[in-house]
Amino acid sequence: MSSKEVKTALKSARDAIRNKEYKEALKHCKTVLKQEKNNYNAWVFIGVAAAELEQPDQAQGAYKKAAELEPDQLLAWQGLASLYEKCNHINAKDDLPGVYQKLLDLYESVDKQKWCDVCKKLVDLYYQEKKHVEVAQTWHKLIKTRQEEGADNQELHQLWKKLTQLLAESTEDQNNETQQLLLAAFENALDLSDKIPSEDHQVLYRQFIHCLSKFPHETARLKKACEGMINIYPTVQYPLEVLCLHLIESG
């Protein structure tokens, strides 16, 4: 089989996939592999066709083979991610974070939007697994990237606010690094609020103070936050109540 014939067979496989003739595509790919067992495109096309034929094991094997052959090419990693997202494959839960990490590496210098999209998917996985440190670190990197890309204050406010939502319910399970990222997220979200005073800003301030009240080592920060909220919302009793309770408990 000549090089020209290999190209023709690959084109036939691609056309078959476009026409949803997946079994035909597999035949063309296997013909190519008899001649070139390490043909990257043939393995990727097998992955695509097998996935469409609901043969996840074959699809996974093909994509992984392609990724081993050309680890810095996107197609195989994109195929693996799509496969794991769509089906309850036995390896999906364990392998998908690593696939996303590889996609982040590949997208970082070529497509920031796709990098951000994959980053959010990775955070969702970490959140489901209750991996608080990874949630905080990955989302923090997303915010830093958006800052470097020139995101406006409204978007950054929403990103910082989202981080508080991701972490605020799990403070008892967090290490110090994660707690500090959470508190910094509250402070940044408050600073970037576009309407002060406002109902949303007041709610966020209450959540920040409530969070601080859980950390005995953050007394100075708690006092500063309560005083800050009192200055902006003098008729709101909550920060004063928290301060009084803290003074009573600390003797």
Short mmCIF file of C-alpha atoms in Angstrom, two decimals:
data_model
loop_
_atom_site.label_atom_id
_atom_site.label_comp_id
_atom_site.label_asym_id
_atom_site.label_seq_id
_atom_site.Cartn_x
_atom_site.Cartn_y
_atom_site.Cartn_z
CA MET A 1 0.00 0.00 0.00
CA SER A 2 1.60 3.23 -1.14
CA SER A 3 1.60 6.53 0.73
CA LYS A 4 -0.96 7.83 -1.73
CA GLU A 5 -3.21 4.84 -1.07
CA VAL A 6 -2.94 5.44 2.68
CA LYS A 7 -4.07 9.03 2.21
CA THR A 8 -6.94 7.87 0.02
CA ALA A 9 -8.05 5.33 2.62
CA LEU A 10 -7.92 7.95 5.38
CA LYS A 11 -9.99 10.32 3.25
CA SER A 12 -12.50 7.53 2.68
CA ALA A 13 -12.64 6.91 6.43
CA ARG A 14 -13.22 10.60 7.12
CA ASP A 15 -15.95 10.77 4.48
CA ALA A 16 -17.60 7.65 5.91
CA ILE A 17 -17.67 9.26 9.36
CA ARG A 18 -19.24 12.40 7.91
CA ASN A 19 -21.87 10.21 6.27
CA LYS A 20 -22.40 8.31 9.54
CA GLU A 21 -21.17 5.09 7.93
CA TYR A 22 -19.12 4.15 10.96
CA LYS A 23 -18.56 0.47 10.20
CA GLU A 24 -17.27 1.43 6.77
CA ALA A 25 -14.94 3.94 8.41
CA LEU A 26 -13.52 1.21 10.64
CA LYS A 27 -12.77 -0.95 7.61
CA HIS A 28 -10.81 1.84 5.93
CA CYS A 29 -8.86 2.56 9.11
CA LYS A 30 -7.94 -1.07 9.65
CA THR A 31 -6.71 -1.21 6.06
CA VAL A 32 -4.42 1.73 6.83
CA LEU A 33 -3.15 0.16 10.05
CA LYS A 34 -2.12 -3.01 8.25
CA GLN A 35 0.33 -0.83 6.37
CA GLU A 36 1.09 1.81 9.01
CA LYS A 37 0.32 0.49 12.49
CA ASN A 38 1.24 3.81 14.09
CA ASN A 39 -0.88 6.06 11.90
CA TYR A 40 -2.25 8.72 14.24
CA ASN A 41 -5.26 9.73 12.15
CA ALA A 42 -6.36 6.14 11.63
CA TRP A 43 -6.43 5.54 15.39
CA VAL A 44 -8.35 8.78 15.96
CA PHE A 45 -10.91 7.87 13.30
CA ILE A 46 -11.33 4.43 14.90
CA GLY A 47 -12.01 6.20 18.18
CA VAL A 48 -14.65 8.41 16.60
CA ALA A 49 -16.35 5.56 14.74
CA ALA A 50 -16.28 3.16 17.69
CA ALA A 51 -17.73 5.81 20.00
CA GLU A 52 -20.60 6.40 17.58
CA LEU A 53 -21.18 2.64 17.39
CA GLU A 54 -21.40 2.61 21.21
CA GLN A 55 -18.22 0.58 21.58
CA PRO A 56 -16.56 2.61 24.36
CA ASP A 57 -13.77 0.14 25.10
CA GLN A 58 -12.60 0.10 21.49
CA ALA A 59 -12.96 3.88 21.29
CA GLN A 60 -10.95 4.39 24.45
CA GLY A 61 -8.21 2.06 23.30
CA ALA A 62 -7.94 3.80 19.94
CA TYR A 63 -7.84 7.29 21.40
CA LYS A 64 -5.25 6.25 23.98
CA LYS A 65 -3.09 4.67 21.29
CA ALA A 66 -3.26 7.87 19.24
CA ALA A 67 -2.42 9.96 22.30
CA GLU A 68 0.62 7.79 22.99
CA LEU A 69 1.79 8.20 19.40
CA GLU A 70 1.32 11.99 19.31
CA PRO A 71 0.88 13.26 22.88
CA ASP A 72 0.97 16.91 21.84
CA GLN A 73 -1.79 16.63 19.25
CA LEU A 74 -5.26 17.70 20.33
CA LEU A 75 -7.61 15.34 18.48
CA ALA A 76 -7.08 12.19 20.56
CA TRP A 77 -7.33 14.05 23.87
CA GLN A 78 -10.48 15.82 22.69
CA GLY A 79 -11.90 12.45 21.68
CA LEU A 80 -11.13 10.91 25.06
CA ALA A 81 -12.72 13.84 26.87
CA SER A 82 -15.85 13.61 24.74
CA LEU A 83 -16.03 9.84 25.23
CA TYR A 84 -15.74 10.06 29.01
CA GLU A 85 -18.24 12.92 29.22
CA LYS A 86 -20.90 11.10 27.21
CA CYS A 87 -20.74 7.62 28.69
CA ASN A 88 -20.36 6.02 32.08
CA HIS A 89 -17.13 4.34 31.11
CA ILE A 90 -15.44 2.48 33.94
CA ASN A 91 -12.30 4.62 33.64
CA ALA A 92 -14.02 7.95 33.10
CA LYS A 93 -14.08 9.03 36.73
CA ASP A 94 -10.39 8.33 37.27
CA ASP A 95 -9.04 9.31 33.85
CA LEU A 96 -11.05 12.41 32.95
CA PRO A 97 -9.20 14.85 35.27
CA GLY A 98 -5.90 13.84 33.68
CA VAL A 99 -7.36 14.26 30.20
CA TYR A 100 -8.61 17.73 31.12
CA GLN A 101 -5.19 18.61 32.53
CA LYS A 102 -3.56 17.60 29.26
CA LEU A 103 -6.07 19.65 27.28
CA LEU A 104 -5.30 22.64 29.50
CA ASP A 105 -1.61 22.27 28.69
CA LEU A 106 -2.33 22.08 24.96
CA TYR A 107 -4.89 24.89 24.86
CA GLU A 108 -2.98 27.32 27.08
CA SER A 109 -0.95 28.95 24.33
CA VAL A 110 -3.33 28.49 21.40
CA ASP A 111 -6.95 28.94 22.52
CA LYS A 112 -7.70 30.76 25.78
CA GLN A 113 -11.48 30.40 25.44
CA LYS A 114 -11.29 26.62 25.17
CA TRP A 115 -8.74 26.64 28.00
CA CYS A 116 -11.28 28.43 30.19
CA ASP A 117 -14.07 26.05 29.18
CA VAL A 118 -12.00 22.98 30.08
CA CYS A 119 -10.86 24.64 33.30
CA LYS A 120 -14.48 25.04 34.42
CA LYS A 121 -15.20 21.40 33.60
CA LEU A 122 -12.20 20.32 35.65
CA VAL A 123 -13.38 22.39 38.61
CA ASP A 124 -16.81 20.76 38.37
CA LEU A 125 -15.13 17.35 38.61
CA TYR A 126 -13.04 18.38 41.60
CA TYR A 127 -16.12 19.84 43.27
CA GLN A 128 -18.05 16.59 42.85
CA GLU A 129 -15.13 14.70 44.36
CA LYS A 130 -14.90 17.20 47.25
CA LYS A 131 -11.30 18.01 46.34
CA HIS A 132 -11.37 21.47 47.87
CA VAL A 133 -7.72 22.36 47.38
CA GLU A 134 -7.88 21.48 43.68
CA VAL A 135 -11.13 23.45 43.29
CA ALA A 136 -9.56 26.53 44.85
CA GLN A 137 -6.26 26.32 42.99
CA THR A 138 -7.80 25.62 39.58
CA TRP A 139 -10.47 28.32 39.83
CA HIS A 140 -7.87 30.77 41.10
CA LYS A 141 -5.77 30.04 38.01
CA LEU A 142 -8.85 30.64 35.85
CA ILE A 143 -9.35 34.05 37.44
CA LYS A 144 -5.69 34.95 36.98
CA THR A 145 -5.90 33.98 33.31
CA ARG A 146 -9.01 36.08 32.77
CA GLN A 147 -7.32 39.02 34.50
CA GLU A 148 -4.36 38.71 32.14
CA GLU A 149 -6.79 38.58 29.22
CA GLY A 150 -8.31 41.90 30.29
CA ALA A 151 -11.62 40.74 31.76
CA ASP A 152 -13.75 43.59 33.10
CA ASN A 153 -14.60 44.07 36.76
CA GLN A 154 -18.10 42.65 36.40
CA GLU A 155 -16.81 39.34 35.06
CA LEU A 156 -14.06 39.18 37.68
CA HIS A 157 -16.60 39.92 40.40
CA GLN A 158 -18.73 37.00 39.23
CA LEU A 159 -15.70 34.69 39.09
CA TRP A 160 -14.60 35.57 42.63
CA LYS A 161 -18.19 35.23 43.83
CA LYS A 162 -18.43 31.80 42.19
CA LEU A 163 -15.32 30.70 44.08
CA THR A 164 -16.95 31.67 47.38
CA GLN A 165 -19.95 29.54 46.44
CA LEU A 166 -17.75 26.58 45.54
CA LEU A 167 -15.89 26.67 48.84
CA ALA A 168 -18.12 28.26 51.49
CA GLU A 169 -20.03 25.08 52.40
CA SER A 170 -16.95 22.98 53.10
CA THR A 171 -14.86 25.15 55.43
CA GLU A 172 -14.52 22.43 58.06
CA ASP A 173 -12.75 20.14 55.58
CA GLN A 174 -10.34 22.73 54.20
CA ASN A 175 -6.66 23.24 54.87
CA ASN A 176 -5.25 26.68 55.58
CA GLU A 177 -4.34 27.37 51.95
CA THR A 178 -7.90 26.73 50.79
CA GLN A 179 -9.35 28.81 53.61
CA GLN A 180 -7.12 31.73 52.68
CA LEU A 181 -8.15 31.47 49.03
CA LEU A 182 -11.79 31.46 50.12
CA LEU A 183 -11.39 34.56 52.27
CA ALA A 184 -9.46 36.33 49.51
CA ALA A 185 -12.28 35.44 47.11
CA PHE A 186 -14.82 37.12 49.39
CA GLU A 187 -12.65 40.22 49.73
CA ASN A 188 -12.10 40.51 45.98
CA ALA A 189 -15.77 39.91 45.20
CA LEU A 190 -16.76 42.63 47.66
CA ASP A 191 -14.19 45.09 46.30
CA LEU A 192 -15.34 44.51 42.71
CA SER A 193 -19.06 44.92 43.42
CA ASP A 194 -20.40 47.55 41.03
CA LYS A 195 -23.24 48.70 43.29
CA ILE A 196 -22.43 49.65 46.87
CA PRO A 197 -24.63 49.68 48.84
CA SER A 198 -26.92 47.08 47.33
CA GLU A 199 -28.83 43.98 48.36
CA ASP A 200 -26.36 41.65 46.63
CA HIS A 201 -23.39 43.39 48.23
CA GLN A 202 -25.01 43.20 51.66
CA VAL A 203 -25.73 39.47 51.27
CA LEU A 204 -22.15 38.84 50.19
CA TYR A 205 -20.86 40.78 53.19
CA ARG A 206 -23.03 38.70 55.54
CA GLN A 207 -21.70 35.50 53.99
CA PHE A 208 -18.13 36.74 54.38
CA ILE A 209 -18.62 37.53 58.06
CA HIS A 210 -20.39 34.22 58.65
CA CYS A 211 -17.46 32.44 57.05
CA LEU A 212 -14.91 34.38 59.11
CA SER A 213 -16.79 33.54 62.30
CA LYS A 214 -15.95 29.87 61.71
CA PHE A 215 -12.20 30.55 61.83
CA PRO A 216 -10.94 31.22 65.38
CA HIS A 217 -7.56 32.38 64.05
CA GLU A 218 -9.13 35.18 61.96
CA THR A 219 -10.22 37.44 64.83
CA ALA A 220 -8.65 40.62 63.45
CA ARG A 221 -10.09 39.99 60.00
CA LEU A 222 -13.53 39.31 61.47
CA LYS A 223 -13.48 42.55 63.45
CA LYS A 224 -12.39 44.53 60.39
CA ALA A 225 -15.12 42.98 58.23
CA CYS A 226 -17.84 43.65 60.82
CA GLU A 227 -16.74 47.26 61.19
CA GLY A 228 -16.63 47.64 57.42
CA MET A 229 -20.18 46.36 57.03
CA ILE A 230 -21.44 48.57 59.85
CA ASN A 231 -19.98 51.62 58.11
CA ILE A 232 -21.81 50.82 54.87
CA TYR A 233 -25.00 49.36 56.40
CA PRO A 234 -25.42 51.08 59.79
CA THR A 235 -29.00 49.85 60.26
CA VAL A 236 -28.15 46.18 59.73
CA GLN A 237 -27.80 44.37 63.05
CA TYR A 238 -25.98 41.25 61.87
CA PRO A 239 -22.34 42.43 62.05
CA LEU A 240 -22.91 43.95 65.48
CA GLU A 241 -24.47 40.71 66.71
CA VAL A 242 -21.50 38.71 65.44
CA LEU A 243 -19.05 41.09 67.12
CA CYS A 244 -20.89 40.92 70.43
CA LEU A 245 -21.08 37.13 70.31
CA HIS A 246 -17.38 36.95 69.51
CA LEU A 247 -16.51 39.19 72.46
CA ILE A 248 -18.64 37.08 74.81
CA GLU A 249 -17.11 33.81 73.62
CA SER A 250 -13.57 35.14 73.79
CA GLY A 251 -14.11 36.39 77.32
#
